[in-house]
Tab-separated table of C-alpha atoms in Angstrom:
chain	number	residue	atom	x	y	z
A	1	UNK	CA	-9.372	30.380	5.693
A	2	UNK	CA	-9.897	33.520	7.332
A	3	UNK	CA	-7.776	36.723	6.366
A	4	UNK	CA	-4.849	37.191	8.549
A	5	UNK	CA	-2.352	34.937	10.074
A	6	UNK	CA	-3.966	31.631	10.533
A	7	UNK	CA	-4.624	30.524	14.227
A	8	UNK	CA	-3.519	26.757	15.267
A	9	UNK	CA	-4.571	25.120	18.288
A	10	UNK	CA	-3.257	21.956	19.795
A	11	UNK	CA	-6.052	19.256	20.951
A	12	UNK	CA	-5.054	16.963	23.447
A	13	UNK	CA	-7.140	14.269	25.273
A	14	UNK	CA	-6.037	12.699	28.631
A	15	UNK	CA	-6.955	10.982	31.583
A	16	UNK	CA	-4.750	10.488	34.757
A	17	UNK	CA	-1.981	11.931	32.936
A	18	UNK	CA	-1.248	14.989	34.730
A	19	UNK	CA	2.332	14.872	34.820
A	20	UNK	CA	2.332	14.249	31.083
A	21	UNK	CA	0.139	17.045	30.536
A	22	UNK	CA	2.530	18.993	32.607
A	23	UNK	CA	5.296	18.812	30.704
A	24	UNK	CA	3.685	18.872	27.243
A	25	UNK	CA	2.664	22.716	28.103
A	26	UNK	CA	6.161	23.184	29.388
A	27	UNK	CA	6.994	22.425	25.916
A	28	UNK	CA	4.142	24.651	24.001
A	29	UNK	CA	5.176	27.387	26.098
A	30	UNK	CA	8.461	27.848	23.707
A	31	UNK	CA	6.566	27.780	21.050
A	32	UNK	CA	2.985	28.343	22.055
A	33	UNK	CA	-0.076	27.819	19.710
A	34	UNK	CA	-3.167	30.532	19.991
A	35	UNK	CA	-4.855	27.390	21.844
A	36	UNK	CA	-4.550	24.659	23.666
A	37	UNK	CA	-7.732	22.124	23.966
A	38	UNK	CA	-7.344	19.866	26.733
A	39	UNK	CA	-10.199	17.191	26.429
A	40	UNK	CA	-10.230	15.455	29.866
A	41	UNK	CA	-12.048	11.699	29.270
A	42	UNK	CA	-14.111	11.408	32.290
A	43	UNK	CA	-12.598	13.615	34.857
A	44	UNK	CA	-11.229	17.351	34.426
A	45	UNK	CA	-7.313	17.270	34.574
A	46	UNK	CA	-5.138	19.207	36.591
A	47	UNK	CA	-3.917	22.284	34.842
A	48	UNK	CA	-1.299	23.200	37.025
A	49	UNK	CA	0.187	27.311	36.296
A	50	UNK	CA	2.726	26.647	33.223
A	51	UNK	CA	4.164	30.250	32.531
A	52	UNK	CA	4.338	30.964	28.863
A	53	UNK	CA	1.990	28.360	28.098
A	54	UNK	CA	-1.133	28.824	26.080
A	55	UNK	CA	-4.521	29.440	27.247
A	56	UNK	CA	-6.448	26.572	27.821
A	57	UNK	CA	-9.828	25.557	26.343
A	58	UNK	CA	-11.407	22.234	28.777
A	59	UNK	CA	-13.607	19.862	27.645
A	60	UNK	CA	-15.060	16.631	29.371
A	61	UNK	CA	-16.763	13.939	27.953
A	62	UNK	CA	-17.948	10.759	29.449
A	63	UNK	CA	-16.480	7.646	29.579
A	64	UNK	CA	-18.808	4.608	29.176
A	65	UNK	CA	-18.336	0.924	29.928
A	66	UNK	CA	-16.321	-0.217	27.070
A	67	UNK	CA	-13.001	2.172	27.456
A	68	UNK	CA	-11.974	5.212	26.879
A	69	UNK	CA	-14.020	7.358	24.141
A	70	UNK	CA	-10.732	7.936	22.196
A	71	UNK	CA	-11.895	9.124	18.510
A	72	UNK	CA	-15.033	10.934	20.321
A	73	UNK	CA	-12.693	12.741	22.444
A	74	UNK	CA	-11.066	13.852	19.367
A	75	UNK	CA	-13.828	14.785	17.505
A	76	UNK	CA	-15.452	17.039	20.160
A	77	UNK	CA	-12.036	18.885	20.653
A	78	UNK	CA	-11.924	19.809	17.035
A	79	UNK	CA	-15.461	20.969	17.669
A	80	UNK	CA	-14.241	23.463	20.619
A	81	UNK	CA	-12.420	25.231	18.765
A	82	UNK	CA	-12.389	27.534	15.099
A	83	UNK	CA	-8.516	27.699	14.533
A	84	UNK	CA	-7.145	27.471	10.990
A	85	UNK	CA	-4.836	24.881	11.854
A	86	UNK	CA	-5.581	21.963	14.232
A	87	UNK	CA	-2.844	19.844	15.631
A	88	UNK	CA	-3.853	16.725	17.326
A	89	UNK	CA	-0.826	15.483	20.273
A	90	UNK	CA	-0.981	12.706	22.183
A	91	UNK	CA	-0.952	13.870	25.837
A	92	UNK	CA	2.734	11.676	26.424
A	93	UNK	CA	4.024	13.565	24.090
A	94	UNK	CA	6.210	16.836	24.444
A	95	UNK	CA	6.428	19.245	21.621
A	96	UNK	CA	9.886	19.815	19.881
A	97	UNK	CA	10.710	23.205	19.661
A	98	UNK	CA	9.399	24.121	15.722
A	99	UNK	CA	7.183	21.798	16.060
A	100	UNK	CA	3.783	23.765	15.335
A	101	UNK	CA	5.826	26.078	13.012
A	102	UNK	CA	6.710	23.195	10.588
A	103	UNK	CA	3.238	22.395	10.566
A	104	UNK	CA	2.114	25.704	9.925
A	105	UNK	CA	4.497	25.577	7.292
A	106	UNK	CA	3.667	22.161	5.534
A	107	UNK	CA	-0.119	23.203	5.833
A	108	UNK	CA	0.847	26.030	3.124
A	109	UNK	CA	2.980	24.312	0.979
A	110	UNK	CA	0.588	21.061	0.402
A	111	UNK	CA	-2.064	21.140	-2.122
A	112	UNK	CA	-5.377	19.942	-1.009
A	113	UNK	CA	-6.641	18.024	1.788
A	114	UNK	CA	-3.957	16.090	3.831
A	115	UNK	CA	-2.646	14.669	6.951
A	116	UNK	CA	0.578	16.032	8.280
A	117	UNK	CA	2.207	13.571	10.652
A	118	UNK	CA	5.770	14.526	12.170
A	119	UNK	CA	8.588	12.526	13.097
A	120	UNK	CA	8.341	10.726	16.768
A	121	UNK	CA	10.879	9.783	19.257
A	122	UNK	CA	10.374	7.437	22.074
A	123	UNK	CA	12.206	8.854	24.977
A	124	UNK	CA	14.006	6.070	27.726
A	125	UNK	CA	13.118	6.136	30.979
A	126	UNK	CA	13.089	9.801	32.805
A	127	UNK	CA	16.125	10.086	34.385
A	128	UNK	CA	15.909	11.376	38.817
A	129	UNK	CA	14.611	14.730	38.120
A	130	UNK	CA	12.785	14.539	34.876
A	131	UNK	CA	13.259	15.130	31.729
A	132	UNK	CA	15.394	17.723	30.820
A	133	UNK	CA	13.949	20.884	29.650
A	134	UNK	CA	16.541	20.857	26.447
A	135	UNK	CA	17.926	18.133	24.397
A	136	UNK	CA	15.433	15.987	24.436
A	137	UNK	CA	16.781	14.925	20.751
A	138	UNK	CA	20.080	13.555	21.818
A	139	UNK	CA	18.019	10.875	24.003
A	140	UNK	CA	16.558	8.691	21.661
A	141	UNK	CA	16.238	8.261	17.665
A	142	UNK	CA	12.998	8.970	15.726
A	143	UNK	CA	10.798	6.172	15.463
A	144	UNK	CA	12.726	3.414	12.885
A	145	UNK	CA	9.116	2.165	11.410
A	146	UNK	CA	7.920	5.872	10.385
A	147	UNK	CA	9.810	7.681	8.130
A	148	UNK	CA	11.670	11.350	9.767
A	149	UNK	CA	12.847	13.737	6.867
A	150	UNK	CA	15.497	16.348	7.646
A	151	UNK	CA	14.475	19.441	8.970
A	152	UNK	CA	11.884	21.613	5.954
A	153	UNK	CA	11.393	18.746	4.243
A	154	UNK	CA	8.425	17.141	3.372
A	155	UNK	CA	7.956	13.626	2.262
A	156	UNK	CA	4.628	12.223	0.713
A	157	UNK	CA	3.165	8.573	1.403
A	158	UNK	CA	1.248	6.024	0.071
A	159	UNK	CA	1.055	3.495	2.951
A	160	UNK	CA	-1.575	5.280	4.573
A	161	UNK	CA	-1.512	2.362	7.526
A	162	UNK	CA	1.913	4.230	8.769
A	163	UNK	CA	-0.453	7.274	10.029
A	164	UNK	CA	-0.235	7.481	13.592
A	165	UNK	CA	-2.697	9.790	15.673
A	166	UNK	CA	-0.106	10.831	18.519
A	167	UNK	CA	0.964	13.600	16.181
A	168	UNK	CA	-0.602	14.908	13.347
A	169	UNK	CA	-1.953	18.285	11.489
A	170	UNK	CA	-4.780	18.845	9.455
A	171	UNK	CA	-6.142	22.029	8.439
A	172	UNK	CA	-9.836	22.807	9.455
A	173	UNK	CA	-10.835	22.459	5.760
A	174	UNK	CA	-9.710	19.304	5.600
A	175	UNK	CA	-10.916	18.029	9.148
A	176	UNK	CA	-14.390	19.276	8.104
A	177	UNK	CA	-14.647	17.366	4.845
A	178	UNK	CA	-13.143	14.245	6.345
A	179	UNK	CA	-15.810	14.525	9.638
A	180	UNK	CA	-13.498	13.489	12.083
A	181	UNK	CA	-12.926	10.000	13.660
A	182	UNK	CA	-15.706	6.968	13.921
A	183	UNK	CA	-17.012	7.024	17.056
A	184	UNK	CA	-17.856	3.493	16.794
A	185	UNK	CA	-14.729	2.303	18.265
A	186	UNK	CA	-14.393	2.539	21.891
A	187	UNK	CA	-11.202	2.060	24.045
A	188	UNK	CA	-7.586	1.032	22.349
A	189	UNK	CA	-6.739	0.996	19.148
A	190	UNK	CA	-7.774	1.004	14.932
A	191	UNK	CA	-9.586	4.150	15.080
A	192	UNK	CA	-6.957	6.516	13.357
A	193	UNK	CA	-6.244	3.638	10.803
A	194	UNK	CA	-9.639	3.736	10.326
A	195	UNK	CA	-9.329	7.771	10.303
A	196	UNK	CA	-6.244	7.191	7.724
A	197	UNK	CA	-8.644	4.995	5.424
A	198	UNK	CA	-11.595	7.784	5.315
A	199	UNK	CA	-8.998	9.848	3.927
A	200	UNK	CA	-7.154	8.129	1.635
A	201	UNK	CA	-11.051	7.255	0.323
A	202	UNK	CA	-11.572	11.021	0.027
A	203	UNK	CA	-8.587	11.918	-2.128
A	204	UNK	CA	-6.560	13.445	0.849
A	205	UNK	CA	-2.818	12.998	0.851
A	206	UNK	CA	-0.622	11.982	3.864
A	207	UNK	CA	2.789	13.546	4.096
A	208	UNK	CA	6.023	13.178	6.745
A	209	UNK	CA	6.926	16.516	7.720
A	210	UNK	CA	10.450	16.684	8.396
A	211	UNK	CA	11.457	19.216	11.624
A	212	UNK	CA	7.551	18.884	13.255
A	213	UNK	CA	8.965	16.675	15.878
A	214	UNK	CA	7.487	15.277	19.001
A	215	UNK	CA	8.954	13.557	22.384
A	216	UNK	CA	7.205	10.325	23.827
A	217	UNK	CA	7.601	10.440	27.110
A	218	UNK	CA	8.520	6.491	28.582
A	219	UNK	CA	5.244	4.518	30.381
A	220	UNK	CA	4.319	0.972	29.513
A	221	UNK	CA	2.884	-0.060	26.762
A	222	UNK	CA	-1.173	0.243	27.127
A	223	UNK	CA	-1.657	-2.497	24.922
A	224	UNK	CA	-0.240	-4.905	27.557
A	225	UNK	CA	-2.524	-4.440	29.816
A	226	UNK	CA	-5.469	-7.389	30.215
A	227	UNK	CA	-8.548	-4.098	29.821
A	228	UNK	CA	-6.548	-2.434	26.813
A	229	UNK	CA	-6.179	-6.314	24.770
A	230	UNK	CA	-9.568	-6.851	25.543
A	231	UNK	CA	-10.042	-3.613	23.434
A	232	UNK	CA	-7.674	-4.066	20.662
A	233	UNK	CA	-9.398	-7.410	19.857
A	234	UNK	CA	-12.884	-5.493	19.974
A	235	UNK	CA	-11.819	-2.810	17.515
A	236	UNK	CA	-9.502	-4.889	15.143
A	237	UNK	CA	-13.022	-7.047	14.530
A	238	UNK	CA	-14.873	-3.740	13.891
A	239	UNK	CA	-12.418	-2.421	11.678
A	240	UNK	CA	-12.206	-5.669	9.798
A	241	UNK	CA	-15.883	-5.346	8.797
A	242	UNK	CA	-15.437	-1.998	7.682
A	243	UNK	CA	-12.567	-1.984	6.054
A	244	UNK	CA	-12.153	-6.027	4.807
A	245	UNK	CA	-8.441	-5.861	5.996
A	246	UNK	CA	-6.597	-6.473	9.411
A	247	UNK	CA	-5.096	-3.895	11.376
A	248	UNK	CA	-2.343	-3.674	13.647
A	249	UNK	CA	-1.061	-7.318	12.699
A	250	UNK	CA	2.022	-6.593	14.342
A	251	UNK	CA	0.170	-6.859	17.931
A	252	UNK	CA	-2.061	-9.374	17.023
A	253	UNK	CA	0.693	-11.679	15.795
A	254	UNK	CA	2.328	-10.747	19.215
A	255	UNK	CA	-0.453	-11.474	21.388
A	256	UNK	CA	-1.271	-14.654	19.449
A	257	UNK	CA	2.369	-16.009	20.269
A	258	UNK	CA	1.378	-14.866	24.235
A	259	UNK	CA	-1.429	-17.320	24.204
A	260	UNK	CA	-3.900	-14.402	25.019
A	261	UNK	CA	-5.838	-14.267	21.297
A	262	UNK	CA	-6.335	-16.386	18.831
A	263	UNK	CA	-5.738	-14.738	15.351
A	264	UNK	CA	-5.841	-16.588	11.655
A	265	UNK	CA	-6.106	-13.530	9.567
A	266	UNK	CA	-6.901	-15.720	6.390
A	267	UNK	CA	-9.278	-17.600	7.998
A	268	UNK	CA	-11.515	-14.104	9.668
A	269	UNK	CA	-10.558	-15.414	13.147
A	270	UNK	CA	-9.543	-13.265	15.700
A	271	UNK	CA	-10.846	-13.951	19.687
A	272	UNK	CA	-9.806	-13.721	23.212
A	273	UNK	CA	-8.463	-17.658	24.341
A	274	UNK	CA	-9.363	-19.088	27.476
A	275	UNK	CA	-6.045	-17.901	28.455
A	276	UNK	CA	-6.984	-14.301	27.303
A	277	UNK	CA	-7.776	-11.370	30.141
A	278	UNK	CA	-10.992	-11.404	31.787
């Protein structure tokens, strides 16, 4: 690292998510980073005046025909950037405040490389108004699948499937040995599983870092949508011959029961049904 306090930024991708991206930089401006990387997929996002907020870095990159570049977008805003410290956040998701400094934190007290992933809590619908700019906690419960250590402490993990890309830290030595996400998958879903894997391979650790919380802010579920199961049925089948394992059974299971897929896991089946979106 270089001498000095180390710098963080915060990379975010997005498309047609203004009003998320709004109120994420409402919520980095109480506890802003030294950057804030914006990756807009396909179109340049509105950046409306946020005051306290950090300064922005954009970056675009194209969108082909087979869905959103997700781990690309990733990838190239990592590359816009030299900070110390690089914290990846969903662009539904609003910072708590701490956040970034219990990253910070964990980043120095972990030995070697490893991802830092912080506690998550889906918010309920916004109530008339929006979101209030405090208290955000009191709405809704961490995540009950991933664990959420009290505040300063932090919790390692061997179930490396649990890491979850809508909020994590890694420090720049350790994104540059891991070389970022496989840009093989396209659109929704596996690609940070796939992330998580490459790093388990490479000795890194993954720890829960208790206090480096984040807000997601209430919109349907992507995966329901006919484009985004399309997508998850693309990637699962790449990730399977990569990895020799399924990922996210949980949907697949679901959208078996739905009639939309057809998934035998022990048999290496997994397509769209007649019944599937087109």
């Amino acid at each position: 690292m270089r001498t000095g306090r180390p710098s963080t930024a915060v990379v975010t991708i997005t498309r047609d998510r203004d009003a998320h991206l709004h109120r994420q930089r409402a919520g980095l401006a109480a506890d802003p980073p030294d950057r804030h990387v914006v990756v807009g997929m396909g179109a340049r996002p509105l950046l409306r005046d946020v005051p306290g907020a950090p300064p922005v870095t954009p970056v675009e990159v194209a969108v082909g025909g087979s869905g959103l570049p997700l781990a690309a977008a990733r990838n190239a805003g990592a590359a816009a950037t030299d900070a110390d410290l690089l914290v990846f956040l969903d662009v539904d998701c609003i910072p708590a405040p701490g956040m970034l400094r219990r990253y910070a934190d964990a980043a120095r007290r972990v030995d070697g490389p490893a991802l830092l992933c912080g506690p998550v809590h889906y918010l309920p619908p916004p109530p008339d108004g929006g979101y209030p700019a405090d208290g955000l906690a009191a709405l809704a419960p961490a995540h009950p699948a991933r664990p959420a250590p009290p505040d300063g402490e932090i919790v390692a993990e061997t179930r490396f499937a649990l890491f979850w890309s809508l909020s994590f830290a890694v420090t720049r030595a350790t994104w540059d040995a891991l070389g970022g996400f496989c840009e093989d998958y396209t659109g929704y879903g596996g690609e940070d599983t796939d992330f998580a894997c490459a790093a388990q391979d490479a000795g890194a650790g993954l720890f829960w870092v208790g206090g480096a919380a984040a807000f997601h802010q209430h919109h349907p579920p992507a995966r329901e949508t006919p484009a985004r199961i399309a997508e998850i049925v693309r990637n699962a089948r790449l990730f399977h011959r990569r990895r020799g394992w399924w990922p996210m059974t949980g949907w697949l299971d679901d959208l078996a029961a739905r009639g939309v897929v057809a998934f035998d896991p022990d048999r290496g089946v997994l397509h769209l049904t007649p019944e599937g979106p087109r």
